[in-house]
Structure formats: structure tokens, C-alpha cells
Amino acid sequence: MVEKTSSKTTFSYPSELEIVMSRVFDAGRERIFKAYTDPRSIPLWWGQRGSTTRVDKMDVRPGGQWRYIEKDKEGHEHGFRGEYKEIVPPERLVNTFEYEPMPGHVSVVTTTFEELPGGKTRVTTTSRFSSKADRDGMMTSGMERGANETWDRLAERLAKG
Amino acid sequence: MARIPTTHDPFNAVAEPRRRQLLEALGTQELAVNDLVQKLSWPQPMISKHLAVLKKVELVSERRLGRQRLYRVRPEQLKMIHDWVTPFEQFWQESFDRLDEYLKSTPKKEKRNG
């Protein structure tokens, strides 16, 4: 199945310009909101495994800028940046997102933190692209990064078949 | 369902989870509609409908063999989509896993609500 049985994050593509991700964490939303908005927390979780992230800018207020630099396993540095649009602790965060190697392809990311029974929290992130060109910009940048997982295996298998 | 016709964009065509399931069911094989009915236990018209969309965006090819029509995935098209979706999903999958670990490793200080 294409559904990710091994993972707890669900991804959906409600339209060609939107990606929605959702995950339930066993923690209260104040703590998770803090993990998103405290510059000391970001290096501890943001980015792929084996990479390190440092925070260059993080001015958490409407109109404030953020910039993270991710260093991958091979030592390549990738910059990510954007601007905060809306900050509603501990419920909602809206910011723009841009991958520096593909400048100008900006998406708007809305993250909501929803309280669930038992002290759990559902984090839902909607990335919205303004055009297919922006989405495709992300597509092109994605190719450079390389990847594996379900779709990779599927594609490889299909390519051999 | 989709706001923009799915028939023009392979990305949009696989945005529908059932069509992803259909691609997975086809896998590396060449199958007839009836094989897919058996594999997925979906009504035949539903399979035909999704196959038609996938065919239109060239994610699936069709071949006639006697009275049968056989379908198979066209990997080169799927690769294009997967090259976009996979790194994105992987990035967030791993970030969320790390966030989960981070949350578990730090003491809970806040008071519980509700």
C-alpha cells in the first residue's frame, strides 16, 4: 500500500496547490508551540535525520523574518527562509516558506495546534503554493536532494519491471 | 472532487488516494480490470473511472490482447511525481519523528488542560 503504515504522519494532496500534513503528538500544545517558536528548540528537531540545523534569524512576530540553515550529511548547506504572518499562541502559526536554492518560489504555511483528549495535540500543516510554477519550483529543488522511502522503492521496482 | 480537472496534471491525478492505491495494486504487473477488481475489491466502474484518468495523464498505458485490455504503470511519469513528493514527505516525516523524540526527552512542565 502507498499509505505509510510505518509512520504516524499523514500526507494528503487536496488540490494541486496544497499539501496537508498531520501528526498527533503525545504532548500538550503549549510545549509543541514552543518547540516551533523557540530558536533553541529548532536545532533539536527541524530537518532530516543526520542533518544539523542552525537558526540564523528568528524574529517571531508578524512581519518578522526567519532563516534556518540545514547542513546535510554530505556537508552541503541549504538555506530556508520566510516571514511570519500570524502568531496565535498556542493555536496557530502562519509563515511564508522559501527554499533558497529556488528563490522566488514561495509557499504559505499554516500550522495549527489542536488539543486532543489525554494531553495530546494534533499538529496540522497546510502548505499552499500560489501557482503550479511555484509548486514545480519546489519539485525541481526536491530532485537535488535525493530521497528514498515508499515512492522511491515503488518507482525503482517499476523501472525494473 | 478536485477543483481543477485531474485530466491535465499527473500530480493532481495522484492527489486522489484511491488512484495511488490503484497504481500500487498494478505495481510492476500488467493487469486487466477484472484482476484489479479482485485485488482491490472495488466496484468495476470505479476502477474503470480511475484508470481512465490515469491513462489520460499517461501514468498508465493500455494494451489490447484479444478481447482484454491490459494496463500497466508508466514508471517515467510516476518518477516525476515521486521526485517531488518523496523528499518533501521525507523531510517532514523525519522532522516530526525528531520533534516527537524531543518532546519525549524533555520534562513536561506545563499543567494539563481539559
PDB file of N, CA and C in Angstrom, chain B residues 53-106:
ATOM      1  N   VAL B  53      -8.633   8.152 -15.879  1.00  0.00           N
ATOM      2  CA  VAL B  53      -7.896   9.372 -15.515  1.00  0.00           C
ATOM      3  C   VAL B  53      -6.388   9.125 -15.594  1.00  0.00           C
ATOM      4  N   LEU B  54      -5.970   8.011 -15.048  1.00  0.00           N
ATOM      5  CA  LEU B  54      -4.534   7.702 -15.040  1.00  0.00           C
ATOM      6  C   LEU B  54      -3.987   7.511 -16.456  1.00  0.00           C
ATOM      7  N   LYS B  55      -4.847   7.001 -17.314  1.00  0.00           N
ATOM      8  CA  LYS B  55      -4.450   6.806 -18.705  1.00  0.00           C
ATOM      9  C   LYS B  55      -4.285   8.159 -19.403  1.00  0.00           C
ATOM     10  N   LYS B  56      -5.204   9.041 -19.109  1.00  0.00           N
ATOM     11  CA  LYS B  56      -5.191  10.351 -19.736  1.00  0.00           C
ATOM     12  C   LYS B  56      -3.942  11.172 -19.397  1.00  0.00           C
ATOM     13  N   VAL B  57      -3.496  11.050 -18.157  1.00  0.00           N
ATOM     14  CA  VAL B  57      -2.279  11.780 -17.776  1.00  0.00           C
ATOM     15  C   VAL B  57      -1.025  10.934 -18.022  1.00  0.00           C
ATOM     16  N   GLU B  58      -1.221   9.811 -18.697  1.00  0.00           N
ATOM     17  CA  GLU B  58      -0.121   8.938 -19.132  1.00  0.00           C
ATOM     18  C   GLU B  58       0.657   8.309 -17.981  1.00  0.00           C
ATOM     19  N   LEU B  59      -0.034   8.115 -16.877  1.00  0.00           N
ATOM     20  CA  LEU B  59       0.594   7.377 -15.786  1.00  0.00           C
ATOM     21  C   LEU B  59       0.406   5.873 -15.985  1.00  0.00           C
ATOM     22  N   VAL B  60      -0.579   5.540 -16.801  1.00  0.00           N
ATOM     23  CA  VAL B  60      -0.884   4.134 -17.057  1.00  0.00           C
ATOM     24  C   VAL B  60      -1.031   3.963 -18.569  1.00  0.00           C
ATOM     25  N   SER B  61      -0.513   2.858 -19.083  1.00  0.00           N
ATOM     26  CA  SER B  61      -0.718   2.583 -20.500  1.00  0.00           C
ATOM     27  C   SER B  61      -1.693   1.418 -20.674  1.00  0.00           C
ATOM     28  N   GLU B  62      -2.313   1.382 -21.820  1.00  0.00           N
ATOM     29  CA  GLU B  62      -3.316   0.348 -22.092  1.00  0.00           C
ATOM     30  C   GLU B  62      -2.905  -0.439 -23.327  1.00  0.00           C
ATOM     31  N   ARG B  63      -3.093  -1.754 -23.264  1.00  0.00           N
ATOM     32  CA  ARG B  63      -2.754  -2.586 -24.411  1.00  0.00           C
ATOM     33  C   ARG B  63      -3.896  -3.587 -24.619  1.00  0.00           C
ATOM     34  N   ARG B  64      -4.265  -3.794 -25.857  1.00  0.00           N
ATOM     35  CA  ARG B  64      -5.299  -4.782 -26.142  1.00  0.00           C
ATOM     36  C   ARG B  64      -4.670  -6.135 -26.408  1.00  0.00           C
ATOM     37  N   LEU B  65      -5.266  -7.147 -25.801  1.00  0.00           N
ATOM     38  CA  LEU B  65      -4.811  -8.512 -26.037  1.00  0.00           C
ATOM     39  C   LEU B  65      -6.065  -9.352 -26.230  1.00  0.00           C
ATOM     40  N   GLY B  66      -6.368  -9.663 -27.484  1.00  0.00           N
ATOM     41  CA  GLY B  66      -7.628 -10.334 -27.772  1.00  0.00           C
ATOM     42  C   GLY B  66      -8.778  -9.461 -27.345  1.00  0.00           C
ATOM     43  N   ARG B  67      -9.619  -9.989 -26.476  1.00  0.00           N
ATOM     44  CA  ARG B  67     -10.771  -9.214 -26.015  1.00  0.00           C
ATOM     45  C   ARG B  67     -10.440  -8.377 -24.784  1.00  0.00           C
ATOM     46  N   GLN B  68      -9.288  -8.667 -24.231  1.00  0.00           N
ATOM     47  CA  GLN B  68      -8.931  -7.976 -22.978  1.00  0.00           C
ATOM     48  C   GLN B  68      -8.162  -6.688 -23.214  1.00  0.00           C
ATOM     49  N   ARG B  69      -8.300  -5.793 -22.246  1.00  0.00           N
ATOM     50  CA  ARG B  69      -7.435  -4.611 -22.202  1.00  0.00           C
ATOM     51  C   ARG B  69      -6.566  -4.738 -20.966  1.00  0.00           C
ATOM     52  N   LEU B  70      -5.287  -4.603 -21.194  1.00  0.00           N
ATOM     53  CA  LEU B  70      -4.349  -4.760 -20.078  1.00  0.00           C
ATOM     54  C   LEU B  70      -3.703  -3.415 -19.748  1.00  0.00           C
ATOM     55  N   TYR B  71      -3.518  -3.206 -18.467  1.00  0.00           N
ATOM     56  CA  TYR B  71      -2.995  -1.921 -18.001  1.00  0.00           C
ATOM     57  C   TYR B  71      -1.678  -2.108 -17.258  1.00  0.00           C
ATOM     58  N   ARG B  72      -0.795  -1.157 -17.476  1.00  0.00           N
ATOM     59  CA  ARG B  72       0.435  -1.158 -16.676  1.00  0.00           C
ATOM     60  C   ARG B  72       0.887   0.273 -16.386  1.00  0.00           C
ATOM     61  N   VAL B  73       1.659   0.400 -15.316  1.00  0.00           N
ATOM     62  CA  VAL B  73       2.135   1.727 -14.907  1.00  0.00           C
ATOM     63  C   VAL B  73       3.278   2.167 -15.816  1.00  0.00           C
ATOM     64  N   ARG B  74       3.299   3.460 -16.142  1.00  0.00           N
ATOM     65  CA  ARG B  74       4.428   4.024 -16.888  1.00  0.00           C
ATOM     66  C   ARG B  74       5.376   4.698 -15.899  1.00  0.00           C
ATOM     67  N   PRO B  75       6.469   3.993 -15.594  1.00  0.00           N
ATOM     68  CA  PRO B  75       7.320   4.453 -14.491  1.00  0.00           C
ATOM     69  C   PRO B  75       7.916   5.838 -14.698  1.00  0.00           C
ATOM     70  N   GLU B  76       8.188   6.219 -15.924  1.00  0.00           N
ATOM     71  CA  GLU B  76       8.872   7.504 -16.133  1.00  0.00           C
ATOM     72  C   GLU B  76       8.015   8.686 -15.669  1.00  0.00           C
ATOM     73  N   GLN B  77       6.695   8.538 -15.841  1.00  0.00           N
ATOM     74  CA  GLN B  77       5.800   9.612 -15.377  1.00  0.00           C
ATOM     75  C   GLN B  77       5.667   9.630 -13.857  1.00  0.00           C
ATOM     76  N   LEU B  78       5.585   8.447 -13.321  1.00  0.00           N
ATOM     77  CA  LEU B  78       5.436   8.337 -11.877  1.00  0.00           C
ATOM     78  C   LEU B  78       6.681   8.870 -11.172  1.00  0.00           C
ATOM     79  N   LYS B  79       7.813   8.641 -11.795  1.00  0.00           N
ATOM     80  CA  LYS B  79       9.087   9.089 -11.238  1.00  0.00           C
ATOM     81  C   LYS B  79       9.081  10.610 -11.043  1.00  0.00           C
ATOM     82  N   MET B  80       8.511  11.298 -12.015  1.00  0.00           N
ATOM     83  CA  MET B  80       8.479  12.759 -11.950  1.00  0.00           C
ATOM     84  C   MET B  80       7.742  13.235 -10.696  1.00  0.00           C
ATOM     85  N   ILE B  81       6.635  12.590 -10.416  1.00  0.00           N
ATOM     86  CA  ILE B  81       5.843  12.991  -9.250  1.00  0.00           C
ATOM     87  C   ILE B  81       6.529  12.567  -7.969  1.00  0.00           C
ATOM     88  N   HIS B  82       7.022  11.374  -8.027  1.00  0.00           N
ATOM     89  CA  HIS B  82       7.648  10.849  -6.812  1.00  0.00           C
ATOM     90  C   HIS B  82       8.886  11.663  -6.439  1.00  0.00           C
ATOM     91  N   ASP B  83       9.580  12.193  -7.430  1.00  0.00           N
ATOM     92  CA  ASP B  83      10.761  13.008  -7.158  1.00  0.00           C
ATOM     93  C   ASP B  83      10.410  14.308  -6.434  1.00  0.00           C
ATOM     94  N   TRP B  84       9.195  14.693  -6.545  1.00  0.00           N
ATOM     95  CA  TRP B  84       8.746  15.906  -5.868  1.00  0.00           C
ATOM     96  C   TRP B  84       8.180  15.570  -4.500  1.00  0.00           C
ATOM     97  N   VAL B  85       7.339  14.560  -4.482  1.00  0.00           N
ATOM     98  CA  VAL B  85       6.622  14.254  -3.251  1.00  0.00           C
ATOM     99  C   VAL B  85       7.534  13.639  -2.185  1.00  0.00           C
ATOM    100  N   THR B  86       8.419  12.752  -2.623  1.00  0.00           N
ATOM    101  CA  THR B  86       9.207  11.990  -1.661  1.00  0.00           C
ATOM    102  C   THR B  86      10.119  12.835  -0.769  1.00  0.00           C
ATOM    103  N   PRO B  87      10.937  13.717  -1.342  1.00  0.00           N
ATOM    104  CA  PRO B  87      11.813  14.493  -0.454  1.00  0.00           C
ATOM    105  C   PRO B  87      11.025  15.358   0.519  1.00  0.00           C
ATOM    106  N   PHE B  88       9.915  15.874   0.040  1.00  0.00           N
ATOM    107  CA  PHE B  88       9.075  16.699   0.903  1.00  0.00           C
ATOM    108  C   PHE B  88       8.535  15.871   2.077  1.00  0.00           C
ATOM    109  N   GLU B  89       7.968  14.734   1.737  1.00  0.00           N
ATOM    110  CA  GLU B  89       7.406  13.873   2.780  1.00  0.00           C
ATOM    111  C   GLU B  89       8.492  13.379   3.725  1.00  0.00           C
ATOM    112  N   GLN B  90       9.620  13.049   3.143  1.00  0.00           N
ATOM    113  CA  GLN B  90      10.698  12.527   3.980  1.00  0.00           C
ATOM    114  C   GLN B  90      11.206  13.591   4.944  1.00  0.00           C
ATOM    115  N   PHE B  91      11.354  14.787   4.418  1.00  0.00           N
ATOM    116  CA  PHE B  91      11.824  15.888   5.258  1.00  0.00           C
ATOM    117  C   PHE B  91      10.935  16.060   6.480  1.00  0.00           C
ATOM    118  N   TRP B  92       9.629  16.093   6.255  1.00  0.00           N
ATOM    119  CA  TRP B  92       8.708  16.342   7.364  1.00  0.00           C
ATOM    120  C   TRP B  92       8.493  15.115   8.235  1.00  0.00           C
ATOM    121  N   GLN B  93       8.507  13.949   7.591  1.00  0.00           N
ATOM    122  CA  GLN B  93       8.414  12.718   8.367  1.00  0.00           C
ATOM    123  C   GLN B  93       9.520  12.683   9.414  1.00  0.00           C
ATOM    124  N   GLU B  94      10.723  12.944   8.965  1.00  0.00           N
ATOM    125  CA  GLU B  94      11.868  12.855   9.872  1.00  0.00           C
ATOM    126  C   GLU B  94      11.870  14.001  10.879  1.00  0.00           C
ATOM    127  N   SER B  95      11.478  15.181  10.441  1.00  0.00           N
ATOM    128  CA  SER B  95      11.408  16.301  11.383  1.00  0.00           C
ATOM    129  C   SER B  95      10.386  16.012  12.481  1.00  0.00           C
ATOM    130  N   PHE B  96       9.245  15.475  12.079  1.00  0.00           N
ATOM    131  CA  PHE B  96       8.208  15.171  13.069  1.00  0.00           C
ATOM    132  C   PHE B  96       8.634  14.031  13.994  1.00  0.00           C
ATOM    133  N   ASP B  97       9.335  13.055  13.441  1.00  0.00           N
ATOM    134  CA  ASP B  97       9.857  11.987  14.308  1.00  0.00           C
ATOM    135  C   ASP B  97      10.821  12.577  15.331  1.00  0.00           C
ATOM    136  N   ARG B  98      11.653  13.467  14.871  1.00  0.00           N
ATOM    137  CA  ARG B  98      12.628  14.093  15.777  1.00  0.00           C
ATOM    138  C   ARG B  98      11.924  14.984  16.805  1.00  0.00           C
ATOM    139  N   LEU B  99      10.895  15.677  16.355  1.00  0.00           N
ATOM    140  CA  LEU B  99      10.127  16.510  17.294  1.00  0.00           C
ATOM    141  C   LEU B  99       9.486  15.636  18.376  1.00  0.00           C
ATOM    142  N   ASP B 100       8.945  14.502  17.936  1.00  0.00           N
ATOM    143  CA  ASP B 100       8.328  13.564  18.865  1.00  0.00           C
ATOM    144  C   ASP B 100       9.344  13.096  19.911  1.00  0.00           C
ATOM    145  N   GLU B 101      10.535  12.750  19.433  1.00  0.00           N
ATOM    146  CA  GLU B 101      11.593  12.304  20.355  1.00  0.00           C
ATOM    147  C   GLU B 101      12.009  13.435  21.297  1.00  0.00           C
ATOM    148  N   TYR B 102      12.109  14.595  20.731  1.00  0.00           N
ATOM    149  CA  TYR B 102      12.486  15.767  21.540  1.00  0.00           C
ATOM    150  C   TYR B 102      11.455  16.028  22.646  1.00  0.00           C
ATOM    151  N   LEU B 103      10.181  15.934  22.281  1.00  0.00           N
ATOM    152  CA  LEU B 103       9.118  16.170  23.264  1.00  0.00           C
ATOM    153  C   LEU B 103       9.138  15.115  24.360  1.00  0.00           C
ATOM    154  N   LYS B 104       9.483  13.899  23.966  1.00  0.00           N
ATOM    155  CA  LYS B 104       9.530  12.814  24.957  1.00  0.00           C
ATOM    156  C   LYS B 104      10.739  12.942  25.868  1.00  0.00           C
ATOM    157  N   SER B 105      11.793  13.553  25.364  1.00  0.00           N
ATOM    158  CA  SER B 105      13.033  13.619  26.136  1.00  0.00           C
ATOM    159  C   SER B 105      13.075  14.792  27.105  1.00  0.00           C
ATOM    160  N   THR B 106      12.170  15.756  26.912  1.00  0.00           N
ATOM    161  CA  THR B 106      12.188  16.905  27.817  1.00  0.00           C
ATOM    162  C   THR B 106      11.051  16.783  28.827  1.00  0.00           C
TER     163      THR B 106
END
